Short mmCIF file of C-alpha atoms and ligand atoms in Angstrom, two decimals:
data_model
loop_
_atom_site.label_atom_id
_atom_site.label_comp_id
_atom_site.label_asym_id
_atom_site.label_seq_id
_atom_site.Cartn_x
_atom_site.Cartn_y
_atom_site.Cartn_z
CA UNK A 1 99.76 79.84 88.95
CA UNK A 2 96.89 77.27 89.31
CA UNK A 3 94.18 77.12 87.08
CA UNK A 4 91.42 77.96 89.70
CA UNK A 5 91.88 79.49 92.84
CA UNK A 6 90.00 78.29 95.25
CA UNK A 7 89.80 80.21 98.19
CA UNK A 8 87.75 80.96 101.77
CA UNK A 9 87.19 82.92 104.77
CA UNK A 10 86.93 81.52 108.14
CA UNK A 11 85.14 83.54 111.09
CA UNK A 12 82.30 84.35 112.78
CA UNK A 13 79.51 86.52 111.84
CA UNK A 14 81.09 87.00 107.91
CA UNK A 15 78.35 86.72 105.98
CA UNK A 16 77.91 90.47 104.79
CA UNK A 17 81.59 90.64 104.41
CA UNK A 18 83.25 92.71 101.37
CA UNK A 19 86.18 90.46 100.96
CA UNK A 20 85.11 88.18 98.48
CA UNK A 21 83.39 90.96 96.25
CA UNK A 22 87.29 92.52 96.64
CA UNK A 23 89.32 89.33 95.53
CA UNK A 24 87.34 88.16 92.78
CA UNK A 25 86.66 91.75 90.91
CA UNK A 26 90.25 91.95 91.20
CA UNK A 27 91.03 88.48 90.26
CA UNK A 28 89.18 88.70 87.22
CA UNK A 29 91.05 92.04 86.16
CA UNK A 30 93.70 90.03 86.24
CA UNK A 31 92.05 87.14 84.10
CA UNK A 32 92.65 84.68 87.07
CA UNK A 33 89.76 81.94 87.44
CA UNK A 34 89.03 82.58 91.52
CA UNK A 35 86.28 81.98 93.45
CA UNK A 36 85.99 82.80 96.93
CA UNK A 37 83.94 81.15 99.54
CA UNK A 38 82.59 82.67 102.81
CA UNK A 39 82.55 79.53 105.63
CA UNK A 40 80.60 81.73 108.80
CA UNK A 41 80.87 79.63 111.91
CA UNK A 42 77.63 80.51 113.56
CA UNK A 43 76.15 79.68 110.10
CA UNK A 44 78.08 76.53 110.05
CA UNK A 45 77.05 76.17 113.90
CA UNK A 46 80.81 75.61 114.42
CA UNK A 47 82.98 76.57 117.47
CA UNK A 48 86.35 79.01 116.88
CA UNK A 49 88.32 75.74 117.88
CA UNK A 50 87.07 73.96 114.83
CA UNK A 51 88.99 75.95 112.77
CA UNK A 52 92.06 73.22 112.71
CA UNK A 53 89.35 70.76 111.03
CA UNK A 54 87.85 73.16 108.39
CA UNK A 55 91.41 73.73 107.08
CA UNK A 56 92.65 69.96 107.28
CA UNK A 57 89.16 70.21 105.13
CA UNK A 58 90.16 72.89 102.81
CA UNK A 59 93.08 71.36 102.42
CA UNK A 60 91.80 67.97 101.08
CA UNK A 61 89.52 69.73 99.10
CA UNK A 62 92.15 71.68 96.91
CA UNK A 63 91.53 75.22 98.24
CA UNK A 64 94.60 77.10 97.87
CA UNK A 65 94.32 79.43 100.87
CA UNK A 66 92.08 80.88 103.46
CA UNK A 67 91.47 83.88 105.20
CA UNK A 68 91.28 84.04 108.82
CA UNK A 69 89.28 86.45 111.06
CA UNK A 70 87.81 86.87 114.35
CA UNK A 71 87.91 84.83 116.36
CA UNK A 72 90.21 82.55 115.11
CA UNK A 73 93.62 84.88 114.25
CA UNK A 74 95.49 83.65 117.52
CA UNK A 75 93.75 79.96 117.35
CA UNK A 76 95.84 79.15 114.06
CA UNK A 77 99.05 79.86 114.92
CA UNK A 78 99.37 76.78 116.49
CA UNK A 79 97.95 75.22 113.43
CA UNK A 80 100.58 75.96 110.72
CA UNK A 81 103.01 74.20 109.26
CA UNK A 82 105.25 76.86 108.91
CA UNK A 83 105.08 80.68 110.33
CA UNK A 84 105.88 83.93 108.07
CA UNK A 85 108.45 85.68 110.79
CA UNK A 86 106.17 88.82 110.76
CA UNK A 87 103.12 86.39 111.58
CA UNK A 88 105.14 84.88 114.18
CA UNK A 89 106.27 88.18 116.02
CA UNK A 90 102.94 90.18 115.63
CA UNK A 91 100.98 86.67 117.11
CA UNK A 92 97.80 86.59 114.48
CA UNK A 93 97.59 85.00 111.42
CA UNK A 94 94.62 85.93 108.61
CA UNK A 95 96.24 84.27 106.13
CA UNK A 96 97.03 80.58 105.03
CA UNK A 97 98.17 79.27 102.23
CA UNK A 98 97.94 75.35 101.16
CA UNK A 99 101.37 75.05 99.55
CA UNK A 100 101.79 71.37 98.62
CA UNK A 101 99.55 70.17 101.48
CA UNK A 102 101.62 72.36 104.13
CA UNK A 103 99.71 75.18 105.75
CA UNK A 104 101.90 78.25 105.52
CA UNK A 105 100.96 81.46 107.68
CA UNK A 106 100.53 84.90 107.26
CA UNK A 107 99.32 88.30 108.76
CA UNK A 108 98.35 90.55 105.98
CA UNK A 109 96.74 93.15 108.23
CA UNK A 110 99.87 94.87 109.61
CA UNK A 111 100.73 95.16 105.74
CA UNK A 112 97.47 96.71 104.62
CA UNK A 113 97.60 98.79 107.81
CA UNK A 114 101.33 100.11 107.02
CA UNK A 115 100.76 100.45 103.39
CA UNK A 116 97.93 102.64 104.35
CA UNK A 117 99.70 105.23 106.56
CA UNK A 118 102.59 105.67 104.03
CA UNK A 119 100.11 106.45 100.89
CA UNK A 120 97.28 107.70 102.98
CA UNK A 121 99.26 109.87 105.81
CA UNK A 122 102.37 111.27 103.62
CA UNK A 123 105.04 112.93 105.87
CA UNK A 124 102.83 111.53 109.07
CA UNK A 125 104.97 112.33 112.27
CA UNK A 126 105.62 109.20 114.54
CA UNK A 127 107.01 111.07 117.62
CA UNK A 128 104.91 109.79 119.56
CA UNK A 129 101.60 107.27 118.64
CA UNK A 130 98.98 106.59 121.37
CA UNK A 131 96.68 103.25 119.98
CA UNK A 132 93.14 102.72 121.96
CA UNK A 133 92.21 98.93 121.41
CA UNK A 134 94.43 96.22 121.76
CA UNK A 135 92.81 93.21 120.30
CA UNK A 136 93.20 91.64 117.07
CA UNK A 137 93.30 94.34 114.78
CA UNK A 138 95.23 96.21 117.25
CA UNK A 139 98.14 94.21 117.15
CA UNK A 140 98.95 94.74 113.52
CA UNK A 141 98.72 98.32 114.12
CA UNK A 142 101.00 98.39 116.75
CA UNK A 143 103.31 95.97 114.59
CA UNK A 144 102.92 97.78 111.28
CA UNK A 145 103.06 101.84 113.53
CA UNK A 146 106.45 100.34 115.07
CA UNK A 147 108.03 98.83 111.49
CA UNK A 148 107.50 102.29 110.64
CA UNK A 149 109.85 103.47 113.21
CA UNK A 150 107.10 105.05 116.06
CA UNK A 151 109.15 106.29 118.42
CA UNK A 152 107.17 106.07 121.38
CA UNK A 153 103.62 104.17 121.24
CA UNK A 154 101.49 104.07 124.04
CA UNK A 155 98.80 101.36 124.33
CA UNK A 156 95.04 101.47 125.59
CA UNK A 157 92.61 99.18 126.48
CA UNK A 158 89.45 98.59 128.89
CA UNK A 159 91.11 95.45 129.07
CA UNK A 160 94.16 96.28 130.70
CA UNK A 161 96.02 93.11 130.41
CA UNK A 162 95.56 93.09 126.76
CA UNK A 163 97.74 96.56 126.44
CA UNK A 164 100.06 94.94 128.59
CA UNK A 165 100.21 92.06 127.06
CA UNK A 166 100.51 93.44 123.33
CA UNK A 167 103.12 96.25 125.30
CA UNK A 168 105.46 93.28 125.84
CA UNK A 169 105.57 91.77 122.75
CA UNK A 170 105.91 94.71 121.18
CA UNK A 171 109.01 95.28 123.37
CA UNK A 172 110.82 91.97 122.51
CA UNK A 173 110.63 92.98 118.49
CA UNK A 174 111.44 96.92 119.59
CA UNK A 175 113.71 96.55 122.17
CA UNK A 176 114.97 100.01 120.79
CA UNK A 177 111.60 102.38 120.94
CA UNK A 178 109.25 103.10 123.67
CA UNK A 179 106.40 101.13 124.41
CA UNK A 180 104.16 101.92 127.16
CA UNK A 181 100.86 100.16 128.29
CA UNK A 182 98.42 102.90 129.71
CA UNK A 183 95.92 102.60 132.36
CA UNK A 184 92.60 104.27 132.05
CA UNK A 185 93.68 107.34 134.39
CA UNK A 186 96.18 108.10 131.74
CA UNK A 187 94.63 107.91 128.42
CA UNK A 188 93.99 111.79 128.64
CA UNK A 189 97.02 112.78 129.08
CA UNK A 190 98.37 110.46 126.40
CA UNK A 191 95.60 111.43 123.91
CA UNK A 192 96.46 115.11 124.21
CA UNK A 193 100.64 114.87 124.33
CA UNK A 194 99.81 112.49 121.13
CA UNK A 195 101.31 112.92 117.09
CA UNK A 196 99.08 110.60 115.82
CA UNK A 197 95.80 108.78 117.37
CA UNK A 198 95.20 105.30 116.42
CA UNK A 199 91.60 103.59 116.84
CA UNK A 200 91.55 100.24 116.71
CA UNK A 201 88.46 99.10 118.91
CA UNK A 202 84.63 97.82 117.49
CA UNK A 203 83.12 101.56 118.50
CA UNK A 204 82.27 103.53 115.62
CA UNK A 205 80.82 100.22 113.32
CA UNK A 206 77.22 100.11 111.98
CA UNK A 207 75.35 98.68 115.05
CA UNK A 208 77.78 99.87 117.37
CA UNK A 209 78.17 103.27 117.05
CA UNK A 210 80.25 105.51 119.25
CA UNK A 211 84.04 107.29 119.88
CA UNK A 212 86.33 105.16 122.01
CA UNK A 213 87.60 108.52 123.64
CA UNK A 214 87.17 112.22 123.58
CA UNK A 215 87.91 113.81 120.30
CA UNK A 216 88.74 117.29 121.39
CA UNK A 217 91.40 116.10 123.47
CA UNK A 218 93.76 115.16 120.31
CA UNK A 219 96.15 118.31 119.72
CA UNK A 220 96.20 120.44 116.60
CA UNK A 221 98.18 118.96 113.85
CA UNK A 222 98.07 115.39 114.52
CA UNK A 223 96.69 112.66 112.83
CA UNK A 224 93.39 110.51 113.56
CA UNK A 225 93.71 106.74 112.06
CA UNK A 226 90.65 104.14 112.72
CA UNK A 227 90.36 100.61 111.81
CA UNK A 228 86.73 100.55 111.25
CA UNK A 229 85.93 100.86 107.89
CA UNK A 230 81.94 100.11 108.10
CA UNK A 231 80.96 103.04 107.49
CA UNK A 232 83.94 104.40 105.94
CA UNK A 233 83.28 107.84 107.77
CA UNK A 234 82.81 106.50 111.68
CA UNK A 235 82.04 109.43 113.70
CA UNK A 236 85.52 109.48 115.27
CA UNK A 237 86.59 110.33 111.64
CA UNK A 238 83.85 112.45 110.56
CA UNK A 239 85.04 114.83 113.94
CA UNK A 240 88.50 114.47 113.39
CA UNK A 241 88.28 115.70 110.23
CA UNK A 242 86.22 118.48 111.10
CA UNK A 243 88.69 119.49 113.85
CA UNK A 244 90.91 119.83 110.70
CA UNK A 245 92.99 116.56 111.72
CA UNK A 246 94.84 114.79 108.96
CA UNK A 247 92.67 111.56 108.79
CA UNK A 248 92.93 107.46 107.53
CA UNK A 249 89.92 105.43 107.28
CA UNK A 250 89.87 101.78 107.64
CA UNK A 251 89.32 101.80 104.04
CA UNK A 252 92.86 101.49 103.01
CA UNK A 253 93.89 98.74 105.50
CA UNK A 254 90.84 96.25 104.33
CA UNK A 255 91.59 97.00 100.45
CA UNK A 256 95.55 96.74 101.66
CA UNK A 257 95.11 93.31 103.49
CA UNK A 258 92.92 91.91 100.70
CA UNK A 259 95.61 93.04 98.13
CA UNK A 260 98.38 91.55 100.18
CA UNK A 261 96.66 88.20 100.48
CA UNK A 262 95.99 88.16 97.06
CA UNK A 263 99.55 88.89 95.89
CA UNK A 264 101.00 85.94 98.17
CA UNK A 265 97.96 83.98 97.05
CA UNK A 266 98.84 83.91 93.70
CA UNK A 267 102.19 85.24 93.08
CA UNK A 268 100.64 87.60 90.38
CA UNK A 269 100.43 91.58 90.53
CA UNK A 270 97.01 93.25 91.72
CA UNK A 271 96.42 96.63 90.93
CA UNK A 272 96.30 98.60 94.01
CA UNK A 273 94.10 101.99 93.25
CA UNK A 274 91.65 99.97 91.11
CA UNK A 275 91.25 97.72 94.03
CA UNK A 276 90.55 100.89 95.90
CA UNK A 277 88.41 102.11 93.55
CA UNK A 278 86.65 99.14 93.79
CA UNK A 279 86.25 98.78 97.03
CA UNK A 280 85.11 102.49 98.04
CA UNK A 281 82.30 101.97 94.95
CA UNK A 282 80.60 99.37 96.42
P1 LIG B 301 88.95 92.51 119.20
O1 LIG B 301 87.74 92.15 119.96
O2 LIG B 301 90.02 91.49 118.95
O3 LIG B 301 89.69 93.74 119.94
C1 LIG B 301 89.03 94.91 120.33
C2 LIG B 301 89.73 95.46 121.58
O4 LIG B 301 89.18 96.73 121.90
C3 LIG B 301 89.55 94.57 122.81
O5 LIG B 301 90.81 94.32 123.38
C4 LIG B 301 88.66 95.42 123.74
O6 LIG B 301 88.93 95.21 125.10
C5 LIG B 301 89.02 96.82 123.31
N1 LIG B 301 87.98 97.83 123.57
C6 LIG B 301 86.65 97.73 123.34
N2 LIG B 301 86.04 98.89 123.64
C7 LIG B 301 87.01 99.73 124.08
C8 LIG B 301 87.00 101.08 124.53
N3 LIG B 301 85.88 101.79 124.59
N4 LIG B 301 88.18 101.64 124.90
C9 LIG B 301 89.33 100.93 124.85
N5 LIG B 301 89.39 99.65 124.42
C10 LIG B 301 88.24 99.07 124.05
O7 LIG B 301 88.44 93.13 117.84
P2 LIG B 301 89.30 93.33 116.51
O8 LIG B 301 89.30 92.07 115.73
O9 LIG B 301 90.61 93.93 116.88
O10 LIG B 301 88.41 94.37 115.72
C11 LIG B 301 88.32 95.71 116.11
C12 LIG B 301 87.75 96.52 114.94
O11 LIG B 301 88.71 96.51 113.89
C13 LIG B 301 86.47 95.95 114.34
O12 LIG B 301 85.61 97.03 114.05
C14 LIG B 301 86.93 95.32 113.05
O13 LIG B 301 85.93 95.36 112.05
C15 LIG B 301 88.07 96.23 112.67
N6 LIG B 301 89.06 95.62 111.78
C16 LIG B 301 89.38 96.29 110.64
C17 LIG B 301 90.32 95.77 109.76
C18 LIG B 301 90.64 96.52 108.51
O14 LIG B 301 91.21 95.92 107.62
N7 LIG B 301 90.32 97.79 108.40
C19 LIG B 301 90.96 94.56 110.06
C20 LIG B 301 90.62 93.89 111.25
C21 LIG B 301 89.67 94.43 112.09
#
């Protein structure tokens, strides 16, 4: 334990962002001294690749880690020191640690993401997961759906090469479940045939509302999952839920990743539910 945390957020277009408000409520439960900085690159009129000199930074100024988000999750891998394996094999990091002047690496998402579906989607069938959006936030999904033994995931993107892409690294880690990238002609098909619908695309957020795909296509009895968590109740889950679809917000995967990063942070214990508390009050 330190005697103050000092700790950041890297990314672009962070200002309004909850994550501080999350780390130090909880940090002062725990009667931690913790302050948490927000470093916006457009406000800093930085570019994503000066990310490698705001941590050298960070690091000479004592912080003792920093969150990473878009766009910079893929730029700091090459940045570290040293890798967490799960950072390594999901390819993002949002999380690094100054640990003696090294710069560890983490991924906290796929954590928040998977503790989310076990408390928040109890006796959830993975037969057969179909994720829409294959970016950043995507790839922890995929990673955290799959360490949860999905037996058959099938990936989507208007970006085709980036479900391909993601469909092959997924592969290398899974070599033993099905992993299929999925072209816009099939999406349908894969939507409908689906136990469990994964959203992990920017539709749905405050000034960019919208539904990725069409809800009535999801069959009765499975499960609707979105990333978004601003608003809590995007329209894709608002539908779902009205369609009588078991439902996760992105809720529990931002109060999961903060808690995450927070226990690796500082090696104490947060409280989960009153960070969740927290975080759905404010
Ligand atoms: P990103 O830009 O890295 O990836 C988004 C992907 O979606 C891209 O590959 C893009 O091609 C694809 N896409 C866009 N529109 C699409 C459509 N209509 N159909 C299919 N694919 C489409 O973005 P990201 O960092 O992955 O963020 C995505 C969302 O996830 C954002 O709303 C972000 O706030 C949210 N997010 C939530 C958490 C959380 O903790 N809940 C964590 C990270 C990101």
């Amino acid at each position: 334990t330190r005697a103050h945390y000092l700790v950041g957020l890297i990314g672009e277009g962070i200002t309004a962002s909850l994550t501080p408000l999350m780390h130090e409520a909880e940090a002062a439960a725990l009667g931690l001294e913790y302050e948490y900085r927000i470093l916006d690159l457009i406000q800093l009129r930085k570019r994503p690749e000066d990310v490698g000199a705001l941590l050298a930074e960070a690091n000479r100024l004592g912080y003792a880690a920093m969150n990473i988000t878009h766009p910079c999750k893929r730029l700091v891998l090459d940045l570290v020191d040293e890798l967490d394996p799960d950072a390594e094999r999901l390819g993002a990091v949002n999380l690094v640690v100054f640990e003696a002047g090294r710069l560890i690496g983490y991924n906290t998402d796929w954590m928040g993401y998977r503790d989310g579906l076990i408390a928040g989607l109890p006796g959830a069938s993975f037969e057969r997961v179909v994720q829409v959006g294959c970016g950043g936030a995507g790839a922890a999904t995929a990673y955290a759906l799959l360490s949860c033994g999905a037996a058959r995931l099938d990936l989507c993107d208007v970006d085709r090469t980036r479900a391909e892409e993601l469909s092959e690294r997924m592969r290398s880690h899974f070599p033993t479940q099905t992993i299929a990238p999925v072209g816009a002609e099939g999406v349908a098909a894969a939507i409908s045939r689906a136990t469990g619908v994964v959203h992990a695309t920017p539709l749905g957020m405050l000034h960019n509302p919208g539904v990725a795909f069409d809800v009535s296509l999801i069959s009765k009895g499975s499960w609707v999952s979105d990333v978004v968590y601003r608003p809590l109740e995007t329209e894709l889950i608002r539908r779902a839920a009205r369609q009588g679809h078991p439902v996760l917000d992105g809720g529990r995967m931002a109060v999961g990743q903060a808690y995450a990063s927070l226990q690796i942070i500082t090696g104490e214990q947060p409280d989960r539910d009153r960070m969740e508390r927290h975080f759905r009050a404010l």
